[in-house]
Tab-separated table of C-alpha atoms and ligand atoms in Angstrom:
chain	number	residue	atom	x	y	z
U	1	MET	CA	-86.705	-182.501	12.185
U	2	ARG	CA	-85.442	-185.990	11.280
U	3	GLN	CA	-82.492	-186.380	8.984
U	4	LYS	CA	-83.129	-187.830	5.557
U	5	VAL	CA	-81.756	-190.963	4.071
U	6	THR	CA	-82.246	-192.116	0.477
U	7	VAL	CA	-81.664	-195.600	-0.646
U	8	VAL	CA	-81.413	-196.191	-4.378
U	9	GLY	CA	-82.272	-199.774	-5.327
U	10	ALA	CA	-85.263	-201.422	-3.661
U	11	GLY	CA	-83.982	-204.933	-4.085
U	12	ASN	CA	-82.694	-207.186	-1.295
U	13	VAL	CA	-79.898	-204.991	-0.010
U	14	GLY	CA	-81.603	-201.646	-0.503
U	15	ALA	CA	-84.993	-202.606	0.878
U	16	THR	CA	-83.311	-204.357	3.928
U	17	ALA	CA	-81.189	-201.258	4.531
U	18	ALA	CA	-84.183	-198.914	4.285
U	19	GLN	CA	-86.099	-201.233	6.668
U	20	ARG	CA	-83.237	-201.079	9.198
U	21	VAL	CA	-83.086	-197.237	9.039
U	22	PHE	CA	-86.901	-196.883	9.293
U	23	GLU	CA	-87.072	-199.221	12.219
U	24	GLY	CA	-84.385	-197.075	13.961
U	25	GLY	CA	-86.897	-194.154	13.846
U	26	TYR	CA	-84.145	-191.505	13.631
U	27	ALA	CA	-84.418	-190.705	9.930
U	28	ASP	CA	-87.021	-190.303	7.168
U	29	VAL	CA	-86.313	-192.631	4.286
U	30	VAL	CA	-86.914	-192.412	0.560
U	31	LEU	CA	-86.623	-195.682	-1.401
U	32	VAL	CA	-85.969	-195.339	-5.128
U	33	ASP	CA	-86.004	-197.964	-7.917
U	34	ILE	CA	-86.416	-198.102	-11.638
U	35	VAL	CA	-89.203	-200.748	-11.409
U	36	GLU	CA	-92.695	-199.091	-11.115
U	37	GLY	CA	-94.524	-199.908	-7.860
U	38	LEU	CA	-91.648	-201.866	-6.312
U	39	PRO	CA	-90.253	-199.096	-4.115
U	40	GLN	CA	-93.699	-197.729	-3.453
U	41	GLY	CA	-95.130	-201.073	-2.385
U	42	LYS	CA	-92.159	-201.931	-0.133
U	43	ALA	CA	-92.098	-198.486	1.474
U	44	LEU	CA	-95.864	-198.545	2.177
U	45	ASP	CA	-95.539	-202.095	3.682
U	46	MET	CA	-92.691	-200.872	5.958
U	47	LEU	CA	-94.639	-197.745	6.812
U	48	GLU	CA	-97.545	-199.884	8.007
U	49	SER	CA	-95.208	-201.655	10.370
U	50	GLY	CA	-94.548	-198.394	12.205
U	51	PRO	CA	-97.284	-198.682	14.845
U	52	VAL	CA	-96.156	-202.221	15.699
U	53	ILE	CA	-92.490	-201.518	15.959
U	54	GLY	CA	-92.907	-198.019	17.264
U	55	SER	CA	-91.349	-195.958	14.391
U	56	ASN	CA	-92.806	-192.550	13.563
U	57	SER	CA	-90.353	-192.048	10.647
U	58	SER	CA	-91.751	-191.579	7.246
U	59	ILE	CA	-90.786	-193.844	4.362
U	60	ILE	CA	-91.825	-193.407	0.769
U	61	GLY	CA	-91.086	-195.179	-2.486
U	62	THR	CA	-90.554	-193.474	-5.868
U	63	ASN	CA	-89.280	-194.018	-9.356
U	64	THR	CA	-87.903	-190.406	-9.674
U	65	TYR	CA	-85.524	-188.282	-7.677
U	66	GLU	CA	-87.471	-185.182	-6.684
U	67	GLU	CA	-88.455	-186.667	-3.342
U	68	THR	CA	-84.812	-187.446	-2.566
U	69	ALA	CA	-83.999	-183.729	-2.398
U	70	ASP	CA	-81.582	-182.647	0.385
U	71	SER	CA	-80.870	-186.135	1.663
U	72	ASP	CA	-78.210	-186.163	4.313
U	73	VAL	CA	-77.039	-189.610	3.245
U	74	VAL	CA	-77.753	-191.492	-0.002
U	75	VAL	CA	-77.052	-195.236	-0.291
U	76	ILE	CA	-76.551	-196.629	-3.806
U	77	THR	CA	-77.401	-200.371	-4.131
U	78	SER	CA	-78.882	-200.248	-7.686
U	79	GLY	CA	-77.444	-202.775	-10.093
U	80	ILE	CA	-77.615	-206.237	-11.416
U	81	ALA	CA	-76.092	-209.435	-10.001
U	82	ARG	CA	-74.093	-211.676	-12.198
U	83	LYS	CA	-76.230	-214.299	-14.092
U	84	PRO	CA	-75.184	-217.512	-15.848
U	85	GLY	CA	-73.513	-216.748	-19.184
U	86	MET	CA	-72.406	-213.227	-18.133
U	87	SER	CA	-68.825	-212.238	-18.018
U	88	ARG	CA	-67.506	-210.095	-15.267
U	89	ASP	CA	-66.994	-207.321	-17.818
U	90	ASP	CA	-70.716	-207.510	-18.674
U	91	LEU	CA	-71.577	-206.969	-15.031
U	92	LEU	CA	-68.937	-204.261	-14.756
U	93	PHE	CA	-70.328	-202.253	-17.751
U	94	THR	CA	-74.035	-202.735	-16.872
U	95	ASN	CA	-73.527	-201.672	-13.235
U	96	MET	CA	-71.151	-198.851	-14.339
U	97	ASP	CA	-74.007	-197.400	-16.504
U	98	ILE	CA	-76.562	-197.877	-13.752
U	99	VAL	CA	-74.355	-196.349	-10.904
U	100	GLY	CA	-73.247	-193.513	-13.302
U	101	SER	CA	-76.808	-192.429	-14.128
U	102	VAL	CA	-78.068	-192.897	-10.619
U	103	THR	CA	-75.139	-190.773	-9.285
U	104	GLU	CA	-76.001	-187.925	-11.738
U	105	GLN	CA	-79.574	-187.849	-10.397
U	106	VAL	CA	-78.602	-188.196	-6.789
U	107	ILE	CA	-76.173	-185.221	-6.809
U	108	LYS	CA	-78.563	-183.102	-8.724
U	109	TYR	CA	-81.013	-183.254	-5.870
U	110	SER	CA	-78.664	-183.714	-2.943
U	111	PRO	CA	-75.507	-181.802	-3.807
U	112	ASN	CA	-74.457	-181.535	-0.160
U	113	GLY	CA	-75.156	-185.132	1.016
U	114	VAL	CA	-72.923	-188.028	1.735
U	115	ILE	CA	-73.047	-190.901	-0.710
U	116	ILE	CA	-72.256	-194.499	0.169
U	117	THR	CA	-71.855	-196.989	-2.634
U	118	VAL	CA	-72.705	-200.707	-2.209
U	119	THR	CA	-73.136	-201.942	-5.846
U	120	ASN	CA	-70.575	-204.406	-7.054
U	121	PRO	CA	-67.739	-204.610	-8.163
U	122	LEU	CA	-67.638	-202.185	-5.269
U	123	ASP	CA	-64.177	-200.624	-5.508
U	124	ALA	CA	-64.575	-199.884	-9.309
U	125	MET	CA	-68.147	-198.568	-8.817
U	126	THR	CA	-67.022	-196.329	-5.973
U	127	GLN	CA	-64.280	-194.873	-8.183
U	128	HIS	CA	-66.764	-194.460	-10.999
U	129	ALA	CA	-69.383	-192.669	-8.879
U	130	LEU	CA	-66.678	-190.420	-7.451
U	131	SER	CA	-65.598	-189.343	-10.936
U	132	VAL	CA	-69.179	-188.823	-12.195
U	133	SER	CA	-70.114	-186.808	-9.043
U	134	GLY	CA	-67.030	-184.638	-8.804
U	135	PHE	CA	-67.418	-185.149	-5.049
U	136	SER	CA	-64.296	-185.149	-2.826
U	137	ARG	CA	-63.411	-188.495	-1.283
U	138	THR	CA	-64.762	-187.145	2.025
U	139	ARG	CA	-68.339	-187.315	0.813
U	140	LEU	CA	-68.355	-190.367	-1.401
U	141	PHE	CA	-67.030	-193.804	-0.386
U	142	GLY	CA	-68.008	-197.434	-0.410
U	143	MET	CA	-69.192	-200.091	1.858
U	144	ALA	CA	-67.373	-203.447	1.861
U	145	GLY	CA	-64.850	-203.657	4.690
U	146	VAL	CA	-67.450	-203.512	7.421
U	147	LEU	CA	-69.142	-206.566	5.781
U	148	ASP	CA	-65.927	-208.464	5.231
U	149	THR	CA	-64.830	-207.645	8.748
U	150	ALA	CA	-68.127	-208.681	10.191
U	151	ARG	CA	-67.802	-212.044	8.485
U	152	PHE	CA	-64.249	-212.444	9.796
U	153	ARG	CA	-65.347	-211.551	13.326
U	154	THR	CA	-68.322	-213.944	13.151
U	155	PHE	CA	-66.132	-216.855	12.248
U	156	LEU	CA	-63.515	-216.026	14.918
U	157	ALA	CA	-66.195	-215.636	17.636
U	158	GLN	CA	-67.712	-218.998	16.554
U	159	GLU	CA	-64.250	-220.614	16.681
U	160	LEU	CA	-63.465	-219.368	20.168
U	161	ASN	CA	-66.931	-219.319	21.546
U	162	VAL	CA	-66.732	-215.704	22.569
U	163	ALA	CA	-68.943	-212.635	22.112
U	164	VAL	CA	-68.709	-211.127	18.702
U	165	GLU	CA	-68.136	-207.682	20.448
U	166	ASP	CA	-64.899	-209.115	21.927
U	167	VAL	CA	-63.323	-209.798	18.491
U	168	HIS	CA	-61.576	-206.755	17.038
U	169	ALA	CA	-60.460	-207.068	13.445
U	170	TYR	CA	-60.042	-205.339	10.109
U	171	VAL	CA	-60.280	-206.512	6.637
U	172	LEU	CA	-58.698	-204.226	4.121
U	173	GLY	CA	-58.130	-204.109	0.367
U	174	GLY	CA	-60.471	-204.602	-2.540
U	175	HIS	CA	-63.874	-206.268	-2.016
U	176	GLY	CA	-62.992	-209.562	-3.775
U	177	ASP	CA	-60.815	-212.660	-3.532
U	178	THR	CA	-57.708	-210.583	-2.814
U	179	MET	CA	-59.172	-208.907	0.354
U	180	VAL	CA	-56.710	-208.624	3.173
U	181	PRO	CA	-57.800	-209.695	6.731
U	182	LEU	CA	-55.280	-208.132	9.016
U	183	VAL	CA	-54.494	-211.050	11.254
U	184	GLY	CA	-51.605	-209.201	12.913
U	185	SER	CA	-53.996	-206.473	14.241
U	186	THR	CA	-56.773	-208.892	15.253
U	187	ASN	CA	-57.344	-209.420	18.960
U	188	VAL	CA	-59.905	-211.061	21.160
U	189	GLY	CA	-60.503	-209.184	24.376
U	190	GLY	CA	-56.988	-207.672	23.841
U	191	ILE	CA	-55.228	-211.028	23.225
U	192	PRO	CA	-53.571	-211.360	19.816
U	193	VAL	CA	-55.670	-213.925	17.825
U	194	SER	CA	-52.448	-215.712	16.810
U	195	ASN	CA	-52.012	-216.671	20.500
U	196	LEU	CA	-55.444	-218.297	20.498
U	197	ILE	CA	-55.881	-220.042	17.198
U	198	PRO	CA	-53.146	-222.208	15.422
U	199	SER	CA	-51.948	-220.650	12.152
U	200	ASP	CA	-53.356	-223.396	9.939
U	201	ARG	CA	-56.815	-222.971	11.343
U	202	LEU	CA	-56.478	-219.259	11.216
U	203	ASN	CA	-55.585	-219.519	7.516
U	204	GLU	CA	-58.754	-221.543	6.943
U	205	ILE	CA	-60.829	-218.825	8.647
U	206	VAL	CA	-59.188	-216.155	6.550
U	207	GLN	CA	-60.028	-218.126	3.426
U	208	ARG	CA	-63.626	-218.604	4.532
U	209	THR	CA	-63.798	-214.827	4.974
U	210	ARG	CA	-62.473	-214.207	1.488
U	211	ASP	CA	-65.105	-216.599	0.097
U	212	GLY	CA	-67.793	-215.307	2.407
U	213	GLY	CA	-69.907	-213.722	-0.329
U	214	GLY	CA	-69.634	-216.815	-2.590
U	215	GLU	CA	-70.608	-219.105	0.306
U	216	ILE	CA	-73.921	-217.260	0.653
U	217	VAL	CA	-74.497	-217.125	-3.164
U	218	SER	CA	-73.978	-220.869	-3.475
U	219	LEU	CA	-76.558	-221.452	-0.641
U	220	LEU	CA	-79.115	-219.019	-1.932
U	221	LYS	CA	-78.573	-219.912	-5.653
U	222	THR	CA	-80.831	-217.053	-6.856
U	223	GLY	CA	-79.164	-214.009	-5.330
U	224	SER	CA	-76.455	-212.712	-3.035
U	225	ALA	CA	-76.107	-211.802	0.617
U	226	PHE	CA	-78.173	-208.865	1.920
U	227	TYR	CA	-78.777	-209.202	5.730
U	228	ALA	CA	-75.191	-208.624	6.611
U	229	PRO	CA	-74.499	-206.143	3.756
U	230	SER	CA	-77.507	-203.952	4.742
U	231	ALA	CA	-76.472	-204.108	8.418
U	232	ALA	CA	-72.989	-203.038	7.449
U	233	VAL	CA	-74.014	-200.057	5.295
U	234	VAL	CA	-76.498	-198.946	8.007
U	235	GLN	CA	-73.574	-198.826	10.503
U	236	MET	CA	-71.894	-196.407	8.177
U	237	VAL	CA	-75.063	-194.386	7.712
U	238	GLU	CA	-75.443	-194.054	11.512
U	239	ALA	CA	-71.720	-192.994	11.910
U	240	VAL	CA	-72.505	-190.185	9.612
U	241	LEU	CA	-75.902	-189.136	10.979
U	242	PHE	CA	-74.782	-189.369	14.660
U	243	ASP	CA	-71.427	-187.813	13.873
U	244	LYS	CA	-69.800	-190.730	15.609
U	245	HIS	CA	-66.137	-190.254	14.476
U	246	GLN	CA	-66.215	-194.046	14.259
U	247	ILE	CA	-63.298	-195.978	12.723
U	248	VAL	CA	-64.538	-198.459	10.152
U	249	PRO	CA	-63.017	-200.081	7.096
U	250	ALA	CA	-64.302	-198.037	4.102
U	251	CYS	CA	-63.552	-198.020	0.388
U	252	VAL	CA	-61.871	-194.624	0.025
U	253	LEU	CA	-59.926	-192.882	-2.733
U	254	LEU	CA	-56.342	-193.072	-1.499
U	255	ASP	CA	-53.984	-190.205	-1.822
U	256	GLY	CA	-50.656	-191.748	-1.081
U	257	GLU	CA	-51.811	-193.509	2.128
U	258	TYR	CA	-50.484	-197.104	2.153
U	259	GLY	CA	-48.312	-196.176	-0.822
U	260	ILE	CA	-51.403	-196.110	-3.042
U	261	ASN	CA	-52.491	-193.268	-5.196
U	262	ASN	CA	-55.730	-192.276	-6.885
U	263	LEU	CA	-57.414	-195.583	-6.267
U	264	CYS	CA	-60.417	-196.570	-4.190
U	265	VAL	CA	-59.527	-199.466	-1.848
U	266	GLY	CA	-60.661	-200.570	1.627
U	267	VAL	CA	-58.738	-198.971	4.464
U	268	PRO	CA	-59.662	-197.928	8.060
U	269	ALA	CA	-61.240	-194.517	8.097
U	270	LYS	CA	-62.796	-192.249	10.639
U	271	LEU	CA	-66.473	-191.519	9.852
U	272	GLY	CA	-68.517	-188.633	11.102
U	273	ALA	CA	-71.035	-185.966	9.909
U	274	SER	CA	-68.897	-184.730	7.184
U	275	GLY	CA	-68.137	-188.214	5.828
U	276	ILE	CA	-64.526	-189.512	5.876
U	277	GLU	CA	-62.700	-187.311	8.367
U	278	GLU	CA	-59.432	-189.150	8.183
U	279	VAL	CA	-57.787	-192.218	6.592
U	280	ILE	CA	-56.110	-194.081	9.341
U	281	ASP	CA	-52.604	-195.220	8.199
U	282	ILE	CA	-51.848	-198.246	10.351
U	283	LYS	CA	-48.560	-200.048	10.211
U	284	LEU	CA	-48.882	-203.273	8.227
U	285	THR	CA	-46.608	-206.242	8.316
U	286	SER	CA	-44.567	-206.646	5.049
U	287	GLU	CA	-46.805	-209.649	4.177
U	288	GLU	CA	-49.952	-207.484	4.752
U	289	GLN	CA	-48.499	-204.714	2.717
U	290	LYS	CA	-47.722	-207.105	-0.144
U	291	ALA	CA	-51.220	-208.501	0.017
U	292	LEU	CA	-52.717	-205.028	-0.026
U	293	LYS	CA	-50.715	-204.112	-3.043
U	294	GLN	CA	-51.894	-207.225	-4.857
U	295	SER	CA	-55.427	-206.414	-3.925
U	296	SER	CA	-55.199	-202.914	-5.217
U	297	GLU	CA	-53.739	-204.202	-8.462
U	298	ALA	CA	-56.807	-206.294	-8.925
U	299	VAL	CA	-58.910	-203.116	-8.574
U	300	GLU	CA	-56.664	-201.289	-10.935
U	301	GLU	CA	-57.249	-204.016	-13.532
U	302	LEU	CA	-61.003	-203.539	-13.390
U	303	LEU	CA	-60.570	-199.748	-13.692
U	304	GLU	CA	-58.443	-200.245	-16.835
U	305	VAL	CA	-61.205	-202.290	-18.409
U	306	MET	CA	-63.676	-199.436	-17.570
U	307	ASN	CA	-61.339	-196.793	-18.961
U	308	ASN	CA	-60.660	-198.732	-22.171
U	309	ARG	CA	-64.359	-198.883	-22.752
U	310	ASN	CA	-64.542	-195.136	-22.474
U	311	SER	CA	-61.676	-194.423	-24.786
M	1	LIG	N1	-82.157	-197.119	-10.922
M	1	LIG	C1	-82.708	-197.532	-9.836
M	1	LIG	N2	-82.790	-198.815	-9.440
M	1	LIG	C2	-82.197	-199.751	-10.282
M	1	LIG	C3	-81.616	-199.312	-11.547
M	1	LIG	C4	-81.661	-197.949	-11.825
M	1	LIG	N3	-81.100	-197.530	-12.944
M	1	LIG	N4	-81.217	-200.466	-12.193
M	1	LIG	C5	-81.487	-201.506	-11.362
M	1	LIG	N5	-82.119	-201.063	-10.274
M	1	LIG	C6	-82.621	-201.816	-9.085
M	1	LIG	C7	-83.311	-203.093	-9.546
M	1	LIG	O1	-84.666	-202.871	-10.065
M	1	LIG	C8	-83.326	-203.907	-8.245
M	1	LIG	O2	-84.571	-203.679	-7.514
M	1	LIG	O3	-81.596	-202.259	-8.245
M	1	LIG	C9	-82.212	-203.333	-7.451
M	1	LIG	C10	-81.028	-204.348	-7.098
M	1	LIG	O4	-81.662	-205.301	-6.225
M	1	LIG	P1	-81.233	-206.853	-6.295
M	1	LIG	O5	-81.260	-207.388	-7.661
M	1	LIG	O6	-82.101	-207.460	-5.227
M	1	LIG	O7	-79.745	-206.917	-5.782
M	1	LIG	P2	-79.197	-206.821	-4.269
M	1	LIG	O8	-79.119	-208.128	-3.731
M	1	LIG	O9	-80.009	-205.807	-3.555
M	1	LIG	O10	-77.713	-206.254	-4.576
M	1	LIG	C11	-77.530	-204.975	-5.051
M	1	LIG	O11	-75.525	-204.722	-3.923
M	1	LIG	O12	-74.214	-206.140	-2.681
M	1	LIG	C12	-74.380	-205.566	-3.923
M	1	LIG	O13	-73.572	-207.266	-5.458
M	1	LIG	C13	-74.682	-206.614	-5.008
M	1	LIG	O14	-74.349	-205.056	-6.838
M	1	LIG	C14	-75.345	-205.700	-6.026
M	1	LIG	C15	-76.043	-204.603	-5.158
């Protein structure tokens, strides 16, 4: 029997993630959205691509959660993107409500699944989903670092004209302007990147990585990135389904690692069938440690806004 993956939110990120999993042919997919007809239409359209691409998986769309029962992995992408005239707090509260209610439904039907959050602001939404679900950090975590790292690796590979697979890097911290690309641990075919690219240029590439999401938004004008985000979350889905024990940057509730407590922030973690198997505590330079602290403070500020609303 195939494993089961539910994707909540049939918008750009969710539908593309569902498509990638369906096309892999290794899992059955349930696509959920609040808009009537949207997940059903997209799922049927994808199903009808099966004979052409050679996938025998099933994919269905629904507006309720019964069909999601006993999912092995649930990806939460539901939410709204920021629109002109909206403050960051407006986005925070709206998505908080959406992610909260979706999480309640998801855990009701899949109490033993692994949940991966994608909705922004990612770190705060992951923390909120974690508290609503009562799950341990092992089974609920967020996707951001894989995407940020993929952007960093893309830019470095372009700069050096090498294969993307040869660029090894990590981007840690919150998924925002304060993210922390670990230049000190980045290597290209085993050679430290600082030996290959002058520091001024490297700083420009780091900045472009930090602005990576904004660069896409300003090009698209009506939405945000979804091809790379969906690829990134599917890498995490596959690490769980195939019990890969893969080390990826993930947004995880920290319990003293990196000197941070009770806060969801991006760190390298080992991912397998049970979810987060281990948080990898790598040695940071003092500059990186400082940047990670700054980044976690930005996440903390958002959480405070959320908590003040609740009180
Ligand atoms: N339940 C289910 N689906 C919902 C709900 C809800 N309560 N509220 C909204 N949705 C759906 C919308 O109907 C929409 O189809 O979530 C979908 C979001 O899709 P898009 O607007 O296309 O947004 P997308 O680009 O997919 O981004 C989704 O991922 O990367 C992040 O910042 C991004 O937070 C955003 C999320």
